Coordinates of C-alpha atoms and ligand atoms in Angstrom, one line a residue:
M1 CA -48.2 -11.7 40.3
Q2 CA -44.5 -11.7 41.4
D3 CA -43.5 -13.2 38.0
S4 CA -45.1 -10.5 36.0
E5 CA -43.6 -7.9 38.3
R6 CA -40.1 -9.2 37.7
E7 CA -40.7 -9.3 34.0
H8 CA -41.8 -5.8 34.1
R9 CA -38.7 -4.7 36.0
E10 CA -36.4 -6.4 33.6
E11 CA -38.0 -4.8 30.7
S12 CA -37.7 -1.4 32.2
N13 CA -34.0 -2.0 32.8
I14 CA -33.6 -2.9 29.2
E15 CA -35.4 0.2 28.3
S16 CA -33.3 2.5 30.3
E17 CA -30.2 0.9 28.8
Y18 CA -31.8 1.2 25.4
E19 CA -32.3 4.9 26.0
Q20 CA -28.7 5.3 27.0
L21 CA -27.5 3.5 23.9
A22 CA -29.7 5.5 21.7
R23 CA -28.1 8.6 23.1
G24 CA -24.7 7.1 22.4
I25 CA -22.0 9.7 22.2
F26 CA -20.8 10.2 18.6
G27 CA -18.0 12.6 19.1
N28 CA -18.8 15.6 17.0
G29 CA -22.2 14.8 15.6
N30 CA -21.3 16.0 12.2
I31 CA -18.4 13.8 11.6
Y32 CA -19.5 10.4 12.8
P33 CA -22.1 8.2 11.2
P34 CA -25.3 7.7 13.2
V35 CA -25.5 4.6 15.4
Q36 CA -28.9 3.4 16.4
T37 CA -30.1 0.8 18.8
H38 CA -33.1 -1.4 17.9
F39 CA -35.1 -4.3 19.2
T40 CA -35.9 -6.9 16.7
T41 CA -38.4 -9.6 16.3
E42 CA -36.9 -10.6 12.9
S43 CA -33.7 -12.6 12.8
R44 CA -30.6 -11.1 11.2
N45 CA -26.9 -11.7 11.3
C46 CA -24.3 -9.9 13.4
G47 CA -21.6 -7.9 11.5
G48 CA -19.1 -9.0 14.1
C49 CA -19.5 -12.8 14.7
N50 CA -21.8 -13.4 11.7
T51 CA -24.2 -15.5 13.8
E52 CA -27.9 -14.8 14.1
I53 CA -29.1 -12.1 16.4
H54 CA -32.2 -13.5 18.1
Y55 CA -34.8 -11.5 19.8
G56 CA -33.5 -8.5 21.7
R57 CA -31.2 -5.6 21.6
Y58 CA -28.8 -5.0 18.8
L59 CA -26.9 -2.0 17.3
T60 CA -26.7 -0.8 13.8
C61 CA -23.5 0.7 12.8
F62 CA -21.6 0.7 9.4
N63 CA -24.7 -0.6 7.6
A64 CA -24.6 -3.8 9.7
S65 CA -26.3 -5.1 12.8
W66 CA -24.3 -6.1 15.9
H67 CA -24.7 -7.9 19.1
P68 CA -23.6 -5.4 21.7
K69 CA -20.8 -7.8 22.7
C70 CA -19.5 -8.0 19.1
L71 CA -18.8 -4.4 18.6
I72 CA -15.1 -4.4 19.3
C73 CA -12.9 -1.4 20.2
R74 CA -10.2 -1.0 17.6
A75 CA -7.8 0.4 20.2
C76 CA -8.0 -2.2 23.0
N77 CA -9.7 -5.1 21.3
Q78 CA -12.4 -5.3 24.0
P79 CA -16.1 -5.4 23.3
I80 CA -17.9 -2.0 23.6
Y81 CA -20.6 -2.8 26.2
D82 CA -20.8 0.7 27.5
N83 CA -23.2 3.2 26.1
E84 CA -20.4 5.7 25.1
F85 CA -18.5 4.9 22.0
S86 CA -16.9 6.8 19.2
I87 CA -16.3 6.2 15.5
F88 CA -13.1 7.1 13.9
G89 CA -11.7 6.2 10.5
N90 CA -14.5 3.6 10.1
Y91 CA -13.7 1.8 13.3
P92 CA -15.5 1.9 16.7
Y93 CA -13.6 2.9 19.8
H94 CA -14.4 3.1 23.5
S95 CA -14.7 6.8 24.2
S96 CA -11.9 6.4 26.8
C97 CA -9.7 4.7 24.2
Y98 CA -10.6 7.3 21.6
K99 CA -9.5 10.0 23.9
D100 CA -6.2 8.3 24.4
Y101 CA -4.1 10.5 22.1
N102 CA -1.2 8.2 22.1
Y103 CA -3.1 5.7 20.2
L104 CA -4.2 8.2 17.6
K105 CA -1.0 10.1 17.2
C106 CA 0.5 10.5 13.8
D107 CA 3.5 8.1 13.5
V108 CA 5.4 10.7 11.5
C109 CA 4.9 14.1 13.1
E110 CA 3.5 12.9 16.5
G111 CA 0.7 15.4 15.8
N112 CA -2.7 14.5 17.0
V113 CA -4.6 12.9 14.1
I114 CA -7.9 13.6 15.7
T115 CA -7.3 17.3 15.7
N116 CA -6.0 17.1 12.2
Y117 CA -9.0 15.1 11.1
A118 CA -11.3 17.7 12.5
G119 CA -9.2 20.4 10.9
H120 CA -9.6 18.5 7.6
V121 CA -5.9 17.8 7.3
G122 CA -6.8 14.2 6.8
Y123 CA -5.7 10.9 8.3
M124 CA -4.9 7.5 6.8
T125 CA -3.4 4.1 7.7
R126 CA -0.7 2.8 5.6
P127 CA -0.9 -0.9 4.5
F128 CA 0.8 -3.7 6.4
F129 CA 2.7 -1.8 9.1
M130 CA -0.5 0.1 9.8
Q131 CA 1.3 3.4 10.3
K132 CA -1.2 6.1 11.1
I133 CA -0.3 9.3 9.4
C134 CA -1.6 12.7 8.4
T135 CA -2.3 12.4 4.7
S136 CA -0.2 15.5 4.1
H137 CA 3.0 13.4 4.6
I138 CA 2.3 11.7 1.3
H139 CA 3.4 14.8 -0.5
D140 CA 5.6 16.6 2.0
G141 CA 8.8 14.7 1.2
T142 CA 8.7 12.5 4.4
P143 CA 11.3 9.8 3.8
I144 CA 10.0 6.3 3.1
C145 CA 12.3 3.3 3.6
F146 CA 13.0 1.8 0.2
S147 CA 12.9 -1.7 1.5
C148 CA 10.1 -1.9 4.1
E149 CA 8.1 1.2 2.9
R150 CA 7.7 2.6 6.4
M151 CA 7.6 6.3 6.8
E152 CA 10.3 8.0 9.0
S153 CA 9.2 9.4 12.3
R154 CA 10.5 13.0 12.7
E155 CA 11.1 12.4 16.4
R156 CA 13.1 9.2 16.1
G157 CA 14.5 9.8 12.6
G158 CA 17.6 7.8 11.8
Y159 CA 17.0 6.9 8.2
S160 CA 20.1 6.5 6.1
D161 CA 20.4 8.2 2.8
L162 CA 22.0 6.1 0.1
Y163 CA 22.2 9.2 -2.1
D164 CA 20.6 7.5 -5.1
G165 CA 17.1 8.5 -4.3
R166 CA 16.7 5.7 -1.7
K167 CA 16.5 5.9 2.1
L168 CA 16.8 3.0 4.5
C169 CA 15.3 2.7 8.0
L170 CA 17.5 1.5 10.8
E171 CA 16.1 -2.0 10.9
C172 CA 16.6 -2.6 7.2
K173 CA 20.1 -1.0 7.3
D174 CA 21.0 -3.4 10.1
S175 CA 21.2 -6.4 7.8
A176 CA 21.7 -4.5 4.5
I177 CA 24.2 -6.1 2.1
M178 CA 26.5 -3.4 0.7
D179 CA 29.1 -5.0 -1.5
T180 CA 29.8 -7.9 -3.8
K181 CA 32.1 -9.7 -1.4
E182 CA 29.5 -9.5 1.4
C183 CA 27.0 -11.0 -0.9
Q184 CA 28.9 -14.2 -1.7
S185 CA 28.1 -16.2 1.4
L186 CA 24.4 -15.5 0.8
Y187 CA 24.8 -16.6 -2.8
I188 CA 26.4 -19.9 -1.7
E189 CA 23.6 -20.4 0.7
I190 CA 21.0 -20.1 -2.1
Q191 CA 23.1 -22.3 -4.4
K192 CA 22.7 -25.0 -1.7
F193 CA 19.0 -24.3 -1.5
Y194 CA 18.7 -25.1 -5.2
E195 CA 21.1 -28.1 -4.8
N196 CA 18.9 -29.5 -2.1
L197 CA 15.9 -29.3 -4.5
H198 CA 18.1 -31.3 -7.1
M199 CA 18.1 -28.3 -9.4
N200 CA 21.6 -28.0 -10.6
L201 CA 23.1 -24.7 -11.7
D202 CA 26.5 -23.6 -13.0
L203 CA 28.1 -22.5 -9.7
K204 CA 30.4 -20.1 -11.4
I205 CA 27.8 -17.7 -12.7
P206 CA 29.1 -14.4 -11.2
L207 CA 26.9 -12.6 -8.7
L208 CA 27.6 -8.9 -8.5
L209 CA 26.2 -6.1 -6.4
V210 CA 25.7 -2.9 -8.3
E211 CA 24.6 0.7 -7.7
R212 CA 21.0 1.6 -8.4
Q213 CA 21.9 3.7 -11.5
E214 CA 24.0 1.0 -13.0
L215 CA 21.2 -1.6 -12.7
I216 CA 18.7 0.8 -14.2
K217 CA 21.1 1.5 -17.1
V218 CA 21.6 -2.2 -17.8
V219 CA 17.9 -2.9 -17.7
E220 CA 17.1 0.0 -20.0
R221 CA 19.8 -1.2 -22.4
I222 CA 18.3 -4.6 -22.6
N223 CA 14.8 -3.2 -23.0
N224 CA 15.9 -0.8 -25.7
G225 CA 15.6 2.3 -23.5
N226 CA 12.3 1.3 -22.0
N227 CA 11.9 0.6 -18.3
D228 CA 8.4 1.6 -17.7
I229 CA 7.5 -1.3 -15.5
F230 CA 9.0 -0.7 -12.1
E231 CA 12.1 -0.2 -10.1
P232 CA 14.5 -3.1 -10.9
R233 CA 16.2 -4.8 -8.0
G234 CA 18.0 -7.5 -9.8
I235 CA 18.6 -9.0 -13.3
C236 CA 19.9 -12.2 -14.8
L237 CA 22.1 -11.3 -17.8
F238 CA 22.5 -13.4 -21.0
S239 CA 24.5 -10.9 -23.0
E240 CA 27.5 -12.3 -24.9
K241 CA 29.9 -9.7 -23.6
V242 CA 29.3 -6.9 -21.1
T243 CA 31.2 -4.7 -18.7
I244 CA 29.6 -4.0 -15.4
N245 CA 30.6 -1.6 -12.6
T246 CA 30.5 -3.7 -9.5
I247 CA 30.6 -2.5 -5.9
T248 CA 33.9 -3.4 -4.3
R249 CA 33.2 -1.4 -1.2
G250 CA 29.9 -0.3 0.1
P251 CA 29.1 3.1 1.6
E252 CA 30.2 4.2 5.0
F253 CA 27.7 6.1 7.1
E254 CA 29.0 9.2 8.7
T255 CA 27.3 11.5 11.1
G256 CA 24.0 12.7 9.6
N257 CA 23.8 9.3 8.1
R258 CA 25.2 10.4 4.8
A259 CA 26.5 7.6 2.7
S260 CA 29.8 8.2 1.1
S261 CA 32.7 6.6 -0.7
I262 CA 31.2 3.7 -2.6
R263 CA 33.9 2.1 -4.6
T264 CA 33.2 0.4 -7.9
K265 CA 35.3 -1.5 -10.4
P266 CA 34.5 -2.3 -14.0
R267 CA 34.3 -6.0 -14.5
K268 CA 34.3 -7.6 -18.0
L269 CA 32.0 -10.5 -18.4
T270 CA 31.4 -13.1 -21.1
R271 CA 28.6 -15.5 -21.4
R272 CA 29.2 -18.8 -19.7
P273 CA 28.6 -22.2 -21.5
C274 CA 25.2 -22.5 -19.6
G275 CA 24.0 -19.4 -21.4
V276 CA 24.0 -17.1 -18.4
T277 CA 26.5 -14.2 -18.1
A278 CA 25.9 -12.9 -14.6
I279 CA 23.3 -12.0 -11.9
L280 CA 23.2 -8.4 -10.8
I281 CA 21.6 -7.3 -7.6
V282 CA 21.1 -3.7 -6.3
F283 CA 23.1 -3.0 -3.1
G284 CA 21.7 -1.8 0.1
L285 CA 18.8 -4.1 0.7
P286 CA 18.3 -6.2 3.9
R287 CA 19.7 -9.7 3.8
L288 CA 16.3 -11.5 3.6
L289 CA 15.2 -9.3 0.7
T290 CA 18.5 -9.6 -1.1
G291 CA 18.3 -13.3 -0.7
S292 CA 14.8 -13.6 -2.1
I293 CA 15.9 -11.5 -5.2
I294 CA 18.9 -13.8 -5.7
A295 CA 16.6 -16.8 -5.5
H296 CA 14.3 -15.2 -8.1
E297 CA 17.2 -14.4 -10.5
M298 CA 18.8 -17.8 -10.0
M299 CA 15.5 -19.4 -11.2
H300 CA 15.8 -17.3 -14.4
A301 CA 19.3 -18.7 -14.8
W302 CA 18.1 -22.2 -14.2
L303 CA 15.3 -21.9 -16.7
H304 CA 17.7 -20.3 -19.2
S305 CA 20.2 -23.1 -18.8
D306 CA 17.7 -25.6 -20.3
E307 CA 16.4 -24.9 -23.8
G308 CA 13.2 -26.7 -23.0
Y309 CA 12.2 -23.7 -20.9
H310 CA 13.0 -21.0 -23.5
G311 CA 10.2 -18.7 -24.7
L312 CA 7.9 -19.0 -21.7
S313 CA 5.3 -16.3 -21.2
D314 CA 6.1 -13.6 -18.7
E315 CA 3.4 -14.8 -16.3
V316 CA 4.8 -18.4 -16.2
E317 CA 8.5 -17.4 -16.0
E318 CA 8.1 -14.5 -13.5
G319 CA 5.5 -16.5 -11.6
I320 CA 7.7 -19.5 -11.0
C321 CA 10.7 -17.2 -10.2
Q322 CA 8.6 -15.4 -7.6
F323 CA 7.6 -18.7 -6.3
M324 CA 11.2 -19.7 -5.7
A325 CA 11.9 -16.3 -4.0
H326 CA 8.9 -16.9 -1.7
M327 CA 9.9 -20.5 -1.1
W328 CA 13.4 -19.4 0.0
L329 CA 11.8 -16.8 2.3
E330 CA 9.6 -19.5 3.8
A331 CA 12.6 -21.7 4.5
K332 CA 14.2 -18.7 6.3
R333 CA 11.5 -18.4 8.9
P334 CA 13.2 -16.5 11.7
H335 CA 13.2 -17.9 15.3
Y336 CA 12.0 -14.5 16.6
E337 CA 9.0 -12.6 15.4
S338 CA 10.0 -10.7 12.4
K339 CA 7.6 -8.3 10.8
L340 CA 10.1 -7.6 8.0
W341 CA 10.1 -11.3 7.0
V342 CA 6.3 -11.4 6.9
F343 CA 6.3 -8.1 4.9
F344 CA 8.7 -9.4 2.2
K345 CA 6.5 -12.5 1.8
F346 CA 3.4 -10.3 1.8
K347 CA 4.9 -8.2 -1.0
I348 CA 5.3 -11.2 -3.2
E349 CA 1.8 -12.6 -2.3
Q350 CA 0.0 -9.3 -2.9
N351 CA 2.0 -8.1 -5.9
T352 CA -0.3 -6.2 -8.3
I353 CA 1.9 -6.5 -11.4
P354 CA 0.1 -9.2 -13.4
A355 CA 3.1 -11.3 -14.5
Y356 CA 4.5 -11.3 -10.9
G357 CA 1.4 -11.3 -8.8
D358 CA -1.0 -13.5 -10.8
G359 CA 2.0 -15.5 -12.0
F360 CA 3.1 -16.2 -8.4
R361 CA -0.4 -17.2 -7.3
A362 CA -0.8 -19.5 -10.2
A363 CA 2.6 -21.1 -9.6
R364 CA 1.8 -21.5 -5.9
Q365 CA -1.5 -23.2 -6.6
A366 CA 0.2 -25.5 -9.1
V367 CA 3.0 -26.5 -6.8
Y368 CA 0.7 -27.1 -3.9
K369 CA -1.3 -29.5 -6.0
Y370 CA 1.4 -31.2 -8.1
G371 CA 4.7 -30.5 -6.3
L372 CA 7.6 -28.5 -7.7
H373 CA 9.1 -31.0 -10.0
Q374 CA 5.9 -32.1 -11.6
T375 CA 5.0 -28.5 -12.1
L376 CA 8.3 -27.7 -13.7
Q377 CA 8.0 -30.7 -16.0
H378 CA 4.6 -29.6 -17.0
I379 CA 5.9 -26.1 -17.8
R380 CA 8.7 -27.6 -19.8
T381 CA 6.4 -29.7 -22.0
T382 CA 3.4 -27.3 -22.3
G383 CA 4.7 -23.8 -21.5
N384 CA 1.9 -23.5 -18.9
F385 CA 1.1 -24.2 -15.3
P386 CA -0.8 -27.4 -14.7
F387 CA -4.3 -26.7 -13.4
Ligands
LIG401 ZN1 -22.2 -11.1 17.2
LIG402 ZN1 -11.2 0.3 24.0
LIG403 ZN1 1.6 13.9 10.9
LIG404 ZN1 13.0 -0.4 6.3
LIG405 ZN1 12.2 -12.0 -13.1

């Protein structure tokens, strides 16, 4: 008797909880997808932990079934046990977290993205740094850092204008390399990196920092007027004779963060016996990014210095150069947590340009399996990555 009474009571508790869940608050009913609570006698897997949901209560949400404990609030990372929750931007939130406007404020205009969403202005999350912004900022001229791709907050501001179409955030500007002289210590560091790998290079190949327009001009000249691929950031030159305007003094930032007074000087260059003329890098990028571009261009120089590597496909050549850039970044792991460092690696890993992205991923796979030297040797004999 007692036993069945207790069973009955438990069941009615579940039922009242069930009723509450079924009533779950969905913000404005029109906007949020329906969430339902069910009991099951069939087994199914949970969308959160992917283990089986046995008999009992579960939720359906985003076309999946969930243990109530596995439905996690995107704002505070805690399970949503309570019967009130909200869906926003395809993620569930505790209603209390959802109402926390700080969490859902636009990172650019500090406007409330919930209000904007309801007003059909639109809301999106930008990749990697997860900035939450009104979609209108994509087209309203909001500055984006050339190096880390973060959008400038109107409140905090502080982006520097390089006056060549590029803007730099404070963090990237902090370590930005601005002139040829400043770049030499970094160049020596990367020369040592190659030396430690027993990959010898002509140490006298000039490394020059140049303005954005100068680099674009050089790249277009080499490609016969075409540069339809992407924004160049560096190049390894093989021309017999060339004159390059190199930056002897970087910009100074005055009030209003306007860059002024860049000084350049023409430098006449001739091809060196190794076959390489110079390495050019665009000025104004953070030290880590500048270094990874140097490591990439130095690999072109290294490959070019040995005839055995001439005539490689773009995927193999750019892939192995990207691998060296990534390897150098790996070796530069900062002692503190650096999102920029992770971001620069991420950009190499996730590159969508086939020669660079697929090339890098194929190179990495080959080096993991066979080591760098065996991979290079294989490329030298077959023109391909070992698989
Ligand atoms: Zn689960
Ligand atoms: Zn929460
Ligand atoms: Zn906004
Ligand atoms: Zn930046
Ligand atoms: Zn390249």
